Short mmCIF file of C-alpha atoms and ligand atoms in Angstrom, two decimals:
data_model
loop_
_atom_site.label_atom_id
_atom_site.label_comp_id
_atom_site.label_asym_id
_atom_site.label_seq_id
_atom_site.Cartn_x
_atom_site.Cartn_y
_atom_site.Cartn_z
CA UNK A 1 -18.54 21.97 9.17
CA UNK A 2 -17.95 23.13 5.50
CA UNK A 3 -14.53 23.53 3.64
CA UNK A 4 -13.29 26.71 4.51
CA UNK A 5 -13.74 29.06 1.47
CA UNK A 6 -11.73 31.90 0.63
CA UNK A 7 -12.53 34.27 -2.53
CA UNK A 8 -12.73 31.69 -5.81
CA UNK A 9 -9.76 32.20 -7.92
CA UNK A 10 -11.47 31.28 -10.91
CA UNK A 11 -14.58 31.94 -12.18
CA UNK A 12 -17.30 29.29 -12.94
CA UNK A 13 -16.90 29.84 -16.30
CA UNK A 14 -12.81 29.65 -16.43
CA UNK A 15 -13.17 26.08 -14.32
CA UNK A 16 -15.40 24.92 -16.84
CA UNK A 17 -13.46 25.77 -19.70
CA UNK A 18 -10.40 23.93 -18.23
CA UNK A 19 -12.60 20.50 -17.36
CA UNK A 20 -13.49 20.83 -21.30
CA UNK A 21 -9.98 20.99 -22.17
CA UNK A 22 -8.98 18.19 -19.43
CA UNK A 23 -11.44 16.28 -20.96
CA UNK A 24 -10.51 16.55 -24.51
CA UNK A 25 -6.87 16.24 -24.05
CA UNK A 26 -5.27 14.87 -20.65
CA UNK A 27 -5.04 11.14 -20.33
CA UNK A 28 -5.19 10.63 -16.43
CA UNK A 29 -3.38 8.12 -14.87
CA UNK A 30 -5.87 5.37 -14.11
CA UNK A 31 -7.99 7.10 -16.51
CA UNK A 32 -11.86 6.87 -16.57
CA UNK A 33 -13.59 9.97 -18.46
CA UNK A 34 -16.62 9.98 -15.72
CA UNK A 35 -14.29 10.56 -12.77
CA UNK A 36 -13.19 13.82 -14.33
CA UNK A 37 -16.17 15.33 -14.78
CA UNK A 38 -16.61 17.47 -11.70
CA UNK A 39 -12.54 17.09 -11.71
CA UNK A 40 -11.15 18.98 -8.46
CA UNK A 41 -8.50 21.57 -9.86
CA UNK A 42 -6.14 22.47 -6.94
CA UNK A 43 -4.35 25.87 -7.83
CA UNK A 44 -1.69 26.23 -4.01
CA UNK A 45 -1.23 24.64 -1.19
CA UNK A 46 0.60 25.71 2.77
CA UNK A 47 1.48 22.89 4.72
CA UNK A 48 -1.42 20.40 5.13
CA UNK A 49 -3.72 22.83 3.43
CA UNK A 50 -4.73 22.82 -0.17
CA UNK A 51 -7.01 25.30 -2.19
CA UNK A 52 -8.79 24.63 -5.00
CA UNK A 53 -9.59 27.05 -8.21
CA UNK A 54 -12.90 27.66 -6.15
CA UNK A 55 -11.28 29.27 -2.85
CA UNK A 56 -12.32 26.07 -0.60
CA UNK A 57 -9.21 24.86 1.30
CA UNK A 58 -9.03 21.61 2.16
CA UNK A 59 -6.61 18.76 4.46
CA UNK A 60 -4.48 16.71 1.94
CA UNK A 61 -5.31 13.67 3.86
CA UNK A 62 -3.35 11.31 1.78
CA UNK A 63 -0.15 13.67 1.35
CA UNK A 64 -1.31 14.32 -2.16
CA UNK A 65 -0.43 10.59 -3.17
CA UNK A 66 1.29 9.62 -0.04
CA UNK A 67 3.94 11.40 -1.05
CA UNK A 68 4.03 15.59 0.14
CA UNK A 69 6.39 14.79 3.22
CA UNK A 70 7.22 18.48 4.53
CA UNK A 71 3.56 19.52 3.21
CA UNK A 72 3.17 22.44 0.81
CA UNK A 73 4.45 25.74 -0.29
CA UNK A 74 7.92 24.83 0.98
CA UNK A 75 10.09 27.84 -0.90
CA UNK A 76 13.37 26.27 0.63
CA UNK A 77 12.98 23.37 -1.92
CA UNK A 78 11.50 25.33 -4.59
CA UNK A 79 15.02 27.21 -3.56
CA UNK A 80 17.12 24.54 -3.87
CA UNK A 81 15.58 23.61 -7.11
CA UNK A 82 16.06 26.80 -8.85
CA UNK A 83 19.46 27.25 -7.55
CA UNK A 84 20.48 24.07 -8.75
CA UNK A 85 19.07 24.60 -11.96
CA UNK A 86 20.55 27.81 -12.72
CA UNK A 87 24.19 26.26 -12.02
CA UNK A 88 23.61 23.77 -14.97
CA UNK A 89 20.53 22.34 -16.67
CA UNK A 90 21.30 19.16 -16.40
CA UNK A 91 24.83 17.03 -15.84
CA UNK A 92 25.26 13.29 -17.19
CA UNK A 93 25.76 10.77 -14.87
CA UNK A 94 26.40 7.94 -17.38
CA UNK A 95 29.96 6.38 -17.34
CA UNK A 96 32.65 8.46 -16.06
CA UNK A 97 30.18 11.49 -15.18
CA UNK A 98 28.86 12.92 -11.66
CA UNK A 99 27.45 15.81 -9.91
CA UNK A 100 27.84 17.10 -6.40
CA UNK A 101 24.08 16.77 -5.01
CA UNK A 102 24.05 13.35 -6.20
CA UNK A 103 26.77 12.10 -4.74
CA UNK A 104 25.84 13.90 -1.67
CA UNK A 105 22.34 12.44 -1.31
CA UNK A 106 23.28 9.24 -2.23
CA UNK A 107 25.56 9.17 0.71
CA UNK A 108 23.10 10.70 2.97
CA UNK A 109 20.09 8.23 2.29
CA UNK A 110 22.70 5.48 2.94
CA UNK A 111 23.67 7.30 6.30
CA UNK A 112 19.54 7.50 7.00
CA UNK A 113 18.66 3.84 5.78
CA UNK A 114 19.28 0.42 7.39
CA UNK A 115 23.06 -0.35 8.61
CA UNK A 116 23.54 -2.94 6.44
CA UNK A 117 22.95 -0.51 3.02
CA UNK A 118 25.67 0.54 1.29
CA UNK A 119 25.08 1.93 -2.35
CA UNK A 120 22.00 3.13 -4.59
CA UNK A 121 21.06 3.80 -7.94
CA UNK A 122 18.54 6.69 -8.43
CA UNK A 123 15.38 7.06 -10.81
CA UNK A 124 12.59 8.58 -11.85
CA UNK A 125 9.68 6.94 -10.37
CA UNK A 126 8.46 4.25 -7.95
CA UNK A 127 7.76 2.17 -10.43
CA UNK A 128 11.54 2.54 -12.05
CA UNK A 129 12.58 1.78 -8.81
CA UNK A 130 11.17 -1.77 -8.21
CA UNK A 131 11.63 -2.67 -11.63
CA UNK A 132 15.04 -1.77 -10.84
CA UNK A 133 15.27 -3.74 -7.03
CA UNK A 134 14.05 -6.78 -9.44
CA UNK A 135 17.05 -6.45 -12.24
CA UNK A 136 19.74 -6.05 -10.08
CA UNK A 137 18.94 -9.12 -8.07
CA UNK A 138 19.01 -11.13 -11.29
CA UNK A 139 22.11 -9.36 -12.09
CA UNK A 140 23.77 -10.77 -8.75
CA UNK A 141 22.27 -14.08 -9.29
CA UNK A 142 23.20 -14.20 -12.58
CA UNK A 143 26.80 -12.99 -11.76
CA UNK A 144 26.83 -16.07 -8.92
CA UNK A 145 26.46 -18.33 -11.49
CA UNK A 146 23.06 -19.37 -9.79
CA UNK A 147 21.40 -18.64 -13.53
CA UNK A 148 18.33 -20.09 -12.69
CA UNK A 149 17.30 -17.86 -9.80
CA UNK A 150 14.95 -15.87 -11.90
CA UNK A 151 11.62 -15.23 -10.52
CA UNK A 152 10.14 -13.39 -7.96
CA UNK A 153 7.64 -13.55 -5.27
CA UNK A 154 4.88 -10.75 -4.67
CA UNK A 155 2.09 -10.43 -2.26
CA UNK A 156 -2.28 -10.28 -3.47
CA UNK A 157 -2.72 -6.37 -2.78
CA UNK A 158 0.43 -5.24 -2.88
CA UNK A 159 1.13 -2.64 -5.49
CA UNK A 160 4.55 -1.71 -7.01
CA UNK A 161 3.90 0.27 -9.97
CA UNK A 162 2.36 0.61 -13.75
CA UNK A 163 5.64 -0.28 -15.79
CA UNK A 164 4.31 -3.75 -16.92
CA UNK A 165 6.89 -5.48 -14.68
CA UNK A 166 5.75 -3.65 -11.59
CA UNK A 167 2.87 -3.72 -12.61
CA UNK A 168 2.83 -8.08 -12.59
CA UNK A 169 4.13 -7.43 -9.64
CA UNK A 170 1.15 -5.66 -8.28
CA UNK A 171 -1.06 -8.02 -6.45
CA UNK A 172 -4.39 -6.14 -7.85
CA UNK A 173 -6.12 -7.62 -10.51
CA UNK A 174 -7.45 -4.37 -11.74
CA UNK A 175 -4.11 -3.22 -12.69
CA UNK A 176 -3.56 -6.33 -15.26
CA UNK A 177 -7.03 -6.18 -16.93
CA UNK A 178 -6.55 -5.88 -20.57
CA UNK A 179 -2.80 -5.52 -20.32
CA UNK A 180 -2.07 -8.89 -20.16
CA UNK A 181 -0.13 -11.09 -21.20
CA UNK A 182 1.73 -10.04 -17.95
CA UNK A 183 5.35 -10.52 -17.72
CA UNK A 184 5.99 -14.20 -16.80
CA UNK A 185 8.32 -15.55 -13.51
CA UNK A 186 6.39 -13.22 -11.53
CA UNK A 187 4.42 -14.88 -8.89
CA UNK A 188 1.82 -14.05 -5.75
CA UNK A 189 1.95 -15.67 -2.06
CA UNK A 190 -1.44 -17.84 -1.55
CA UNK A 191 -3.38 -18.86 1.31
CA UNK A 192 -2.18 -22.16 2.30
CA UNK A 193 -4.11 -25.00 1.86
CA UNK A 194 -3.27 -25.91 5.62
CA UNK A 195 -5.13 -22.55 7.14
CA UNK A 196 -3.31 -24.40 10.41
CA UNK A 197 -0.46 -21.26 11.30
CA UNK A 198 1.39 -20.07 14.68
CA UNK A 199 1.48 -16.99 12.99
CA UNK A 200 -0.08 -13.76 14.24
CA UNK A 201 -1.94 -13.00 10.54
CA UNK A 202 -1.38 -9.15 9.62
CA UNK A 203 -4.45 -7.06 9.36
CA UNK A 204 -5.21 -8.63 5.75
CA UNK A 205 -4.99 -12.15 7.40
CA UNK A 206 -1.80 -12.90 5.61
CA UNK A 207 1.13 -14.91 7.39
CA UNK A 208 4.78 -15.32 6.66
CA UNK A 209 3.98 -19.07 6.06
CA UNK A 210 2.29 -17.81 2.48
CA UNK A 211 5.61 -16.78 1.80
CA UNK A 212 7.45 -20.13 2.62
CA UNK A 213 4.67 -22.00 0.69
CA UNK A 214 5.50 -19.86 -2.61
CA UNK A 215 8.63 -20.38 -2.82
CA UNK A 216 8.45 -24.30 -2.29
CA UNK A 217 5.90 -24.20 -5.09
CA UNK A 218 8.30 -22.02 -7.13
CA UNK A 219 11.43 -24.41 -6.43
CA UNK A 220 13.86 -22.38 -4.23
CA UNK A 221 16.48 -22.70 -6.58
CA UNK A 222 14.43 -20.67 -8.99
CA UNK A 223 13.14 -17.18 -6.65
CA UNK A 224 15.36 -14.42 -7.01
CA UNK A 225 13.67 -12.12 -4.81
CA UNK A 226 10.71 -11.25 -2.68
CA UNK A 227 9.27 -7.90 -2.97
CA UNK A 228 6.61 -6.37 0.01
CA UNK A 229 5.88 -3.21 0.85
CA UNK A 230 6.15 -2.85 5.02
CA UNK A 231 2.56 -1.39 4.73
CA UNK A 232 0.45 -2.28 2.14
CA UNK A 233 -0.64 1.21 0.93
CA UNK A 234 -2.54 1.13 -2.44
CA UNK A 235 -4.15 -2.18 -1.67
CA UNK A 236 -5.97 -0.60 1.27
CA UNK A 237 -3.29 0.09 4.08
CA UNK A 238 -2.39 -3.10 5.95
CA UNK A 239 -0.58 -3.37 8.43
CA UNK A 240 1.95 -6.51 9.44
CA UNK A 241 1.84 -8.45 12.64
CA UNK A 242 4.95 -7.83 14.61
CA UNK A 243 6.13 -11.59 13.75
CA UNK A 244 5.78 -11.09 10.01
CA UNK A 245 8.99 -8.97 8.33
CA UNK A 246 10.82 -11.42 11.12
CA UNK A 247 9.73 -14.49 10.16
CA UNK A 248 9.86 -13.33 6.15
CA UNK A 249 13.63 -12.81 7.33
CA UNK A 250 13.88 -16.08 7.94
CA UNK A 251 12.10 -17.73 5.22
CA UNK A 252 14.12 -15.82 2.86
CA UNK A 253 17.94 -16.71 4.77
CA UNK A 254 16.74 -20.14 4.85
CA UNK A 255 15.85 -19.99 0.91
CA UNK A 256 18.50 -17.65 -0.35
CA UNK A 257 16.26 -15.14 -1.71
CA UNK A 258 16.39 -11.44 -1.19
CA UNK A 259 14.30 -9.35 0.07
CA UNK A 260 12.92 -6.52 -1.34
CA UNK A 261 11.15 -3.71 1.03
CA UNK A 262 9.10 -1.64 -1.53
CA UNK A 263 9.59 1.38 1.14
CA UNK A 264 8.04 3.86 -1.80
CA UNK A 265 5.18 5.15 0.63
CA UNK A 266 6.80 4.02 3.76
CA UNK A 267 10.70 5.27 3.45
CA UNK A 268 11.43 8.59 4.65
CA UNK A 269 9.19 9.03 8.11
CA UNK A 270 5.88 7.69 7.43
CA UNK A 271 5.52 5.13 9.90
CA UNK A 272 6.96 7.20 12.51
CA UNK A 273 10.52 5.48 11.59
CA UNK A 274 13.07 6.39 8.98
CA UNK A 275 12.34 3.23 7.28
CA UNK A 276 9.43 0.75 8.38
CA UNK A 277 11.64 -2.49 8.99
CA UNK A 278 13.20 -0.89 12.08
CA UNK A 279 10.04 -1.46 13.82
CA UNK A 280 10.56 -4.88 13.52
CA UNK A 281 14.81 -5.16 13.49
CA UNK A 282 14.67 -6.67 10.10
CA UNK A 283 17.10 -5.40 7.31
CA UNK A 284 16.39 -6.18 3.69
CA UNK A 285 18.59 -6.69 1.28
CA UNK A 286 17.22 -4.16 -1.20
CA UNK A 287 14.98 -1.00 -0.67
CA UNK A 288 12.92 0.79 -3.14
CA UNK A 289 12.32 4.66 -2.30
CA UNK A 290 10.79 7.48 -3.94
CA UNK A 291 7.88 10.02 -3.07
CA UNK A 292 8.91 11.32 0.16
CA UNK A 293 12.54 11.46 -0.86
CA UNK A 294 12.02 15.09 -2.19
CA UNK A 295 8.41 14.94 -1.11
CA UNK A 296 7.35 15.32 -4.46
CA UNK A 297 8.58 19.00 -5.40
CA UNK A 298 9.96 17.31 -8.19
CA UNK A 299 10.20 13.13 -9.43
CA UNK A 300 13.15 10.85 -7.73
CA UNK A 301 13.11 7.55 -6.93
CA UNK A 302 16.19 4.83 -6.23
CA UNK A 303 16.89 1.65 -5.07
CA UNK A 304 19.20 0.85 -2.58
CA UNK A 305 21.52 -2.50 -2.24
CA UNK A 306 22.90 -4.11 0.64
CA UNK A 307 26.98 -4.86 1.08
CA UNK A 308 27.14 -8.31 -0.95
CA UNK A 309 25.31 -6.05 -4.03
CA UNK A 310 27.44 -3.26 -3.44
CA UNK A 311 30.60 -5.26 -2.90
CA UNK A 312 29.62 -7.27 -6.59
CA UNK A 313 28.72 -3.41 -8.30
CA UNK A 314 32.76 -2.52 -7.01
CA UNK A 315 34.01 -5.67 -8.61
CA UNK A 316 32.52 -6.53 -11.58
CA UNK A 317 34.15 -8.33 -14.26
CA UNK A 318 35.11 -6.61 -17.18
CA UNK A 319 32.42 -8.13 -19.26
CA UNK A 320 29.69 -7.40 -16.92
CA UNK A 321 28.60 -3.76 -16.87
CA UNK A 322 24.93 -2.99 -15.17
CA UNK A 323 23.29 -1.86 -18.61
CA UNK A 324 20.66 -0.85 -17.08
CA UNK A 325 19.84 3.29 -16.52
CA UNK A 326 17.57 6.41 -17.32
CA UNK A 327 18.59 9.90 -18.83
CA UNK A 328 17.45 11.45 -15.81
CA UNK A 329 19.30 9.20 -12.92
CA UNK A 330 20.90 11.33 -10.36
CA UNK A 331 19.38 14.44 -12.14
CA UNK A 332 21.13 17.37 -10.19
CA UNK A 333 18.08 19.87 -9.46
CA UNK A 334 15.97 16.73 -8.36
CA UNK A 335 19.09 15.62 -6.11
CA UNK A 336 19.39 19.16 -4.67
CA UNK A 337 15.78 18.97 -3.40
CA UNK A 338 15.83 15.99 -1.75
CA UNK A 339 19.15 16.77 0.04
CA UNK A 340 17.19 20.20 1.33
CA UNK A 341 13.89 18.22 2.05
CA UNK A 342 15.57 15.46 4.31
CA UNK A 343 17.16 18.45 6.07
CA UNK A 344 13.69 19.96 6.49
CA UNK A 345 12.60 15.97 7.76
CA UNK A 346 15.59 16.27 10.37
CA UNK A 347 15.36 19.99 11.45
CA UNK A 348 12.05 19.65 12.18
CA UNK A 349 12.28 16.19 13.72
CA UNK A 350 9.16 15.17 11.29
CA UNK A 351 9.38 11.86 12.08
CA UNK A 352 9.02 12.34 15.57
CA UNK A 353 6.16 14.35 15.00
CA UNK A 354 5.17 11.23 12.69
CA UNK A 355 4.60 8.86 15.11
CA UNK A 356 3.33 11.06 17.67
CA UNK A 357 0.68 12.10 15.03
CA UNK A 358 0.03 8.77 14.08
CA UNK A 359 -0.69 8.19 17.25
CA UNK A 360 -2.87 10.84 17.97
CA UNK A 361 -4.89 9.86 14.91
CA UNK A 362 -5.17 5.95 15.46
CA UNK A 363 -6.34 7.33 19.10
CA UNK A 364 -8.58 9.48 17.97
CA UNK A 365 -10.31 7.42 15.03
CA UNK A 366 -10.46 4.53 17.91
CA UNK A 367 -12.03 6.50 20.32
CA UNK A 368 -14.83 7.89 17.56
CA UNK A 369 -15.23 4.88 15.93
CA UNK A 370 -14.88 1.24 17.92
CA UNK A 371 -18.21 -0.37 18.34
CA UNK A 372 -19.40 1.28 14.92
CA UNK A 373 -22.13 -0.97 13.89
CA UNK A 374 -20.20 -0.40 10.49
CA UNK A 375 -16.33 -0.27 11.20
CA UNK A 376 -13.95 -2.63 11.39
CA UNK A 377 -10.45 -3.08 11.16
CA UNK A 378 -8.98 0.37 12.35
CA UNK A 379 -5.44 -0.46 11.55
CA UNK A 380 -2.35 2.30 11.40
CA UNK A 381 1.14 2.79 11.78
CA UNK A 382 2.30 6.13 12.55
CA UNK A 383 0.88 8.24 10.28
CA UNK A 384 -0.63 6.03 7.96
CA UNK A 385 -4.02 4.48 8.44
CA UNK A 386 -6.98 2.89 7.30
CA UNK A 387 -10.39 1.30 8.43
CA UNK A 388 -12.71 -0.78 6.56
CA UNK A 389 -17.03 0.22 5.93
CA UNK A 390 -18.97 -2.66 6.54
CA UNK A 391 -22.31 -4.24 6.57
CA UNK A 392 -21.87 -6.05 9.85
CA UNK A 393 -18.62 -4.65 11.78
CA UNK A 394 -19.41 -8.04 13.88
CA UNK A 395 -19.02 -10.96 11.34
CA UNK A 396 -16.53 -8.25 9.14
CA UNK A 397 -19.38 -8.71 5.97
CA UNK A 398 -18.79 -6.30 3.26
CA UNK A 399 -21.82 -3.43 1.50
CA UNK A 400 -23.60 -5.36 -0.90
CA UNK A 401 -23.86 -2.72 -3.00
CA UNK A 402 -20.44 -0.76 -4.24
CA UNK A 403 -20.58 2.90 -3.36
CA UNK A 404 -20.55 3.78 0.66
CA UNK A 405 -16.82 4.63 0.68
CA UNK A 406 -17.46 7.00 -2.56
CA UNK A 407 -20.06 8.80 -0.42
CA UNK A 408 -17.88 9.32 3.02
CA UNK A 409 -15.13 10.65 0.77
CA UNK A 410 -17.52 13.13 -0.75
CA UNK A 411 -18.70 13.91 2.30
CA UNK A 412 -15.20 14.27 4.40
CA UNK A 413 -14.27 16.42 1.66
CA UNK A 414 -17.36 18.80 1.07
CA UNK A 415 -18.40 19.39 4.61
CA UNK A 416 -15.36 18.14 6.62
CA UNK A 417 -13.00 19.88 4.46
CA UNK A 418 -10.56 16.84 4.42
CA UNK A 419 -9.61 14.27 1.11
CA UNK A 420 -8.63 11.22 1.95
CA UNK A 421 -8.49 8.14 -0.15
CA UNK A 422 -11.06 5.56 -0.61
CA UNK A 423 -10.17 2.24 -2.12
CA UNK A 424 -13.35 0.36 -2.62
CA UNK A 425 -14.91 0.40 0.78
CA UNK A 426 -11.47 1.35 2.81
CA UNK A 427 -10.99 4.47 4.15
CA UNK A 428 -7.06 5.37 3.73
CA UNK A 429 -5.55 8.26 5.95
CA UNK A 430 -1.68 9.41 5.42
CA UNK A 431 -1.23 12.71 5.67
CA UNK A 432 1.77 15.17 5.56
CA UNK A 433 4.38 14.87 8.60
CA UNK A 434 4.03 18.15 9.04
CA UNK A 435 0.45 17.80 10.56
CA UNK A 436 -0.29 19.12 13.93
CA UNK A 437 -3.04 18.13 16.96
CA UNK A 438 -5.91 20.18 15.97
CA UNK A 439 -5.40 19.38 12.22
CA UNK A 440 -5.28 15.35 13.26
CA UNK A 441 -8.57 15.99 14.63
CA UNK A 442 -10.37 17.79 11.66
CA UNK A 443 -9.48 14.83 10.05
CA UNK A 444 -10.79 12.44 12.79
CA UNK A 445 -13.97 14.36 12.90
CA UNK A 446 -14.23 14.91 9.06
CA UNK A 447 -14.39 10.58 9.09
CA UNK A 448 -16.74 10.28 12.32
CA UNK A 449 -19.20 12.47 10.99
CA UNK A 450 -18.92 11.16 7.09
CA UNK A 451 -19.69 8.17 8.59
CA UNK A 452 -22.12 8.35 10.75
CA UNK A 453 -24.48 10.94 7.62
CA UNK A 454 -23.92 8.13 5.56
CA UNK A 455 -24.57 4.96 7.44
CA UNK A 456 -26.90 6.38 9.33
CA UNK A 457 -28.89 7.95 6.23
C1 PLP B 501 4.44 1.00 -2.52
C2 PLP B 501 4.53 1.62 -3.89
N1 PLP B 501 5.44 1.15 -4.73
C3 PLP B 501 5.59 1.66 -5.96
C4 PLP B 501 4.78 2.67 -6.40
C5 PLP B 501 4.94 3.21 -7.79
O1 PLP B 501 5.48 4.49 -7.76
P1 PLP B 501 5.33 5.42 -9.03
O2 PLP B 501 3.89 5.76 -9.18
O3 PLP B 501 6.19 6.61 -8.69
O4 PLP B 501 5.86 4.65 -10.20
C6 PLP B 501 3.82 3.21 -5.55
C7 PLP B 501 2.94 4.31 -5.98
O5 PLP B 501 2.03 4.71 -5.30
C8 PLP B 501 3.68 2.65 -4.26
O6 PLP B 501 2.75 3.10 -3.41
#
């Protein structure tokens, strides 16, 4: 199998003239010069399919970065964008101020999201989103007159963002290195030292007692909020037990301390749900969203609050205003995309086709891969997944030596025709909703035979 090539659509010459000008002038995020040096430069894409400046086409196998929803070349959102924008540029929605696609998305998310939600506030980025979940949950502590409930509780390999808030928040080491000192009052769950649970770990081997045990370390009187993601995505896509979000529930009731569901990768479809909790009957009290919301055609994020924070945003007293907002909140191009891309997401019942996807792909990567001398943990919920390369898939030891995911990436994407994401030695899967049977298995085949070359080499 080789990427499927069409005509290049730049010459050799051209793509190495814009790697010298990446090079000498675009900051990546994460940046690393070395990574960019052979630098992929994608020039269209059609639904799951993406082309670079070469000709090759290739699956997006992570939705871009988890976030292409309705896949590419959607002109009904580049539609709705352009539209929008030739109505008015841009309309303030600072005090006193609206615009119609705002308020109509914000009412439509809140139709699509848990019962119990009942008012957002939109921005720019995942990242602006958490750090928002965190504020407002001081705000209604604050505004309780519980002043001292401050802090909040993440997860080790969770990730919530790059602003240095979210970014404390992030349970990945990497991400603080050199950055630090990190913000303070933010926290991470530990393994107990009593390894003693009833709890059904999740595919990480985390419980909802780590949870319980932070916040008794923390004082209860002191946590704010707890913030996890229903699928860990960045850290390497794990998945909970069934018990866990239910049992978190609890801990948090118990503790008054609200729970945050970073739904950033999961909101919108992705697990086969509208929003991950539902596979579990848990509501949080506040939900982060962004990426799929206008799958990316153009940057929107929000958070969304529960009835006691919506109730307290009706009724605030007069010397309590939320000072807390972005230029581009409710932006009315960006709000006119997602309304048309959540319509695409119900038309085309994408979330159906999520889970029976997802399925089809956990199938399919089971039925290739269990009993791989070097697999373990095949681990998915609709269509998001992830397995782990090992040494020994028996006693779950890791490569010695770093570099055996790099190589089955470069291989699923140069001969399978298929990018996925490799964090480390995991091998991450999500892509668009949009994907269909014989796509799923390109990308099933793409990792079974990446594999096997480079294991077997
Ligand atoms: C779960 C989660 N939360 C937050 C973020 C941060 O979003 P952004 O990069 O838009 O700031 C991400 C980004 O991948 C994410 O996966």
């Amino acid at each position: 199998m080789t990427a499927t090539e069409m005509e290049p659509i730049l010459d050799e010459e051209a793509i190495a003239d814009l790697r010298r000008t990446d090079h000498a002038h675009l900051l990546h995020s994460q940046h690393y010069a070395p990574d960019h040096e052979q630098a992929l430069i994608f020039d269209h894409g059609d639904g799951v399919w993406l082309t670079d400046v070469r000709g090759r086409r290739y699956i997006d196998g992570l939705s871009s970065l988890w976030n292409v929803a309705v896949g590419h070349g959607r002109v009904e959102l580049a539609d709705a964008a352009s539209d929008q924008m030739r109505k008015v540029a841009f309309a303030n929605g600072y005090n006193g101020f609206s615009n119609e696609p705002a308020i109509k998305l914000a009412a439509k998310v809140i139709d699509l999201c848990y019962d119990n939600m009942e008012a957002l506030f939109f921005a720019n980025s995942g990242g602006e989103a958490n750090e928002g979940a965190f504020k407002i949950a001081r705000f209604y502590w604050n505004l309780q007159g519980r002043h001292e409930k401050v802090k909040l509780i993440a997860r080790p390999g969770a990730y919530h963002g790059s602003t240095l808030t979210t970014a404390s928040m992030t349970g990945l080491p990497p991400f603080w290195k050199y950055f630090g000192p990190l913000v303070p009052n933010i926290s991470h769950t530990e393994r107990p030292g009593n390894p003693e649970s009833n709890d059904e770990p999740n595919t990480d081997g985390e419980t909802a007692e780590w949870l319980e045990e932070a916040i008794l370390r923390e004082g209860p009187d002191t946590v704010a909020a707890f913030i996890a993601e229903p699928v860990k995505g960045a850290g390497g896509v794990f998945t909970p037990s069934a018990d866990y979000f239910p049992h978190i529930r609890e801990i948090c009731d118990k503790y008054e301390v609200l729970l945050i569901a970073d739904e950033v990768i999961t909101g919108f479809g992705r697990t086969g749900k509208w929003f991950a909790l539902e596979h579990w009957g848990v509501q949080p009290d506040i939900v982060s969203i962004a990426k799929a919301i206008t799958s990316a055609y153009i940057p929107m994020s929000a958070f969304i609050v529960s009835e006691p924070l919506a109730d307290m945003m009706k009724n605030l007293p007069a010397d309590a205003k939320f000072m807390h907002g972005y230029t581009n909140s409710a932006h009315p191009a960006a709000a006119a995309v997602g309304l048309r891309n959540l319509q695409i997401i119900e038309d085309e019942n994408l979330v159906e086709n999520a889970a029976n996807m997802g399925q089809r792909l956990s199938d399919g990567l089971h039925a290739a891969l269990d009993g791989h001398p070097h697999v373990a943990n095949i681990r998915s919920l609709g269509l998001i997944a992830g397995l782990s390369l090992v040494q020994n898939a028996e006693s779950n030891e890791p490569f010695a030596e770093p570099g055996t995911g790099a190589k089955v990436m470069a291989h699923m994407r140069d001969d399978g025709g298929v990018i996925p994401r490799i964090i480390n030695d995991e091998l991450l899967m999500a892509p668009p909703l949009v994907i269909n049977e014989a796509e799923v298995d390109t990308m099933v085949d793409a990792a079974a035979s990446a594999i096997k070359k480079v294991t077997e080499s």
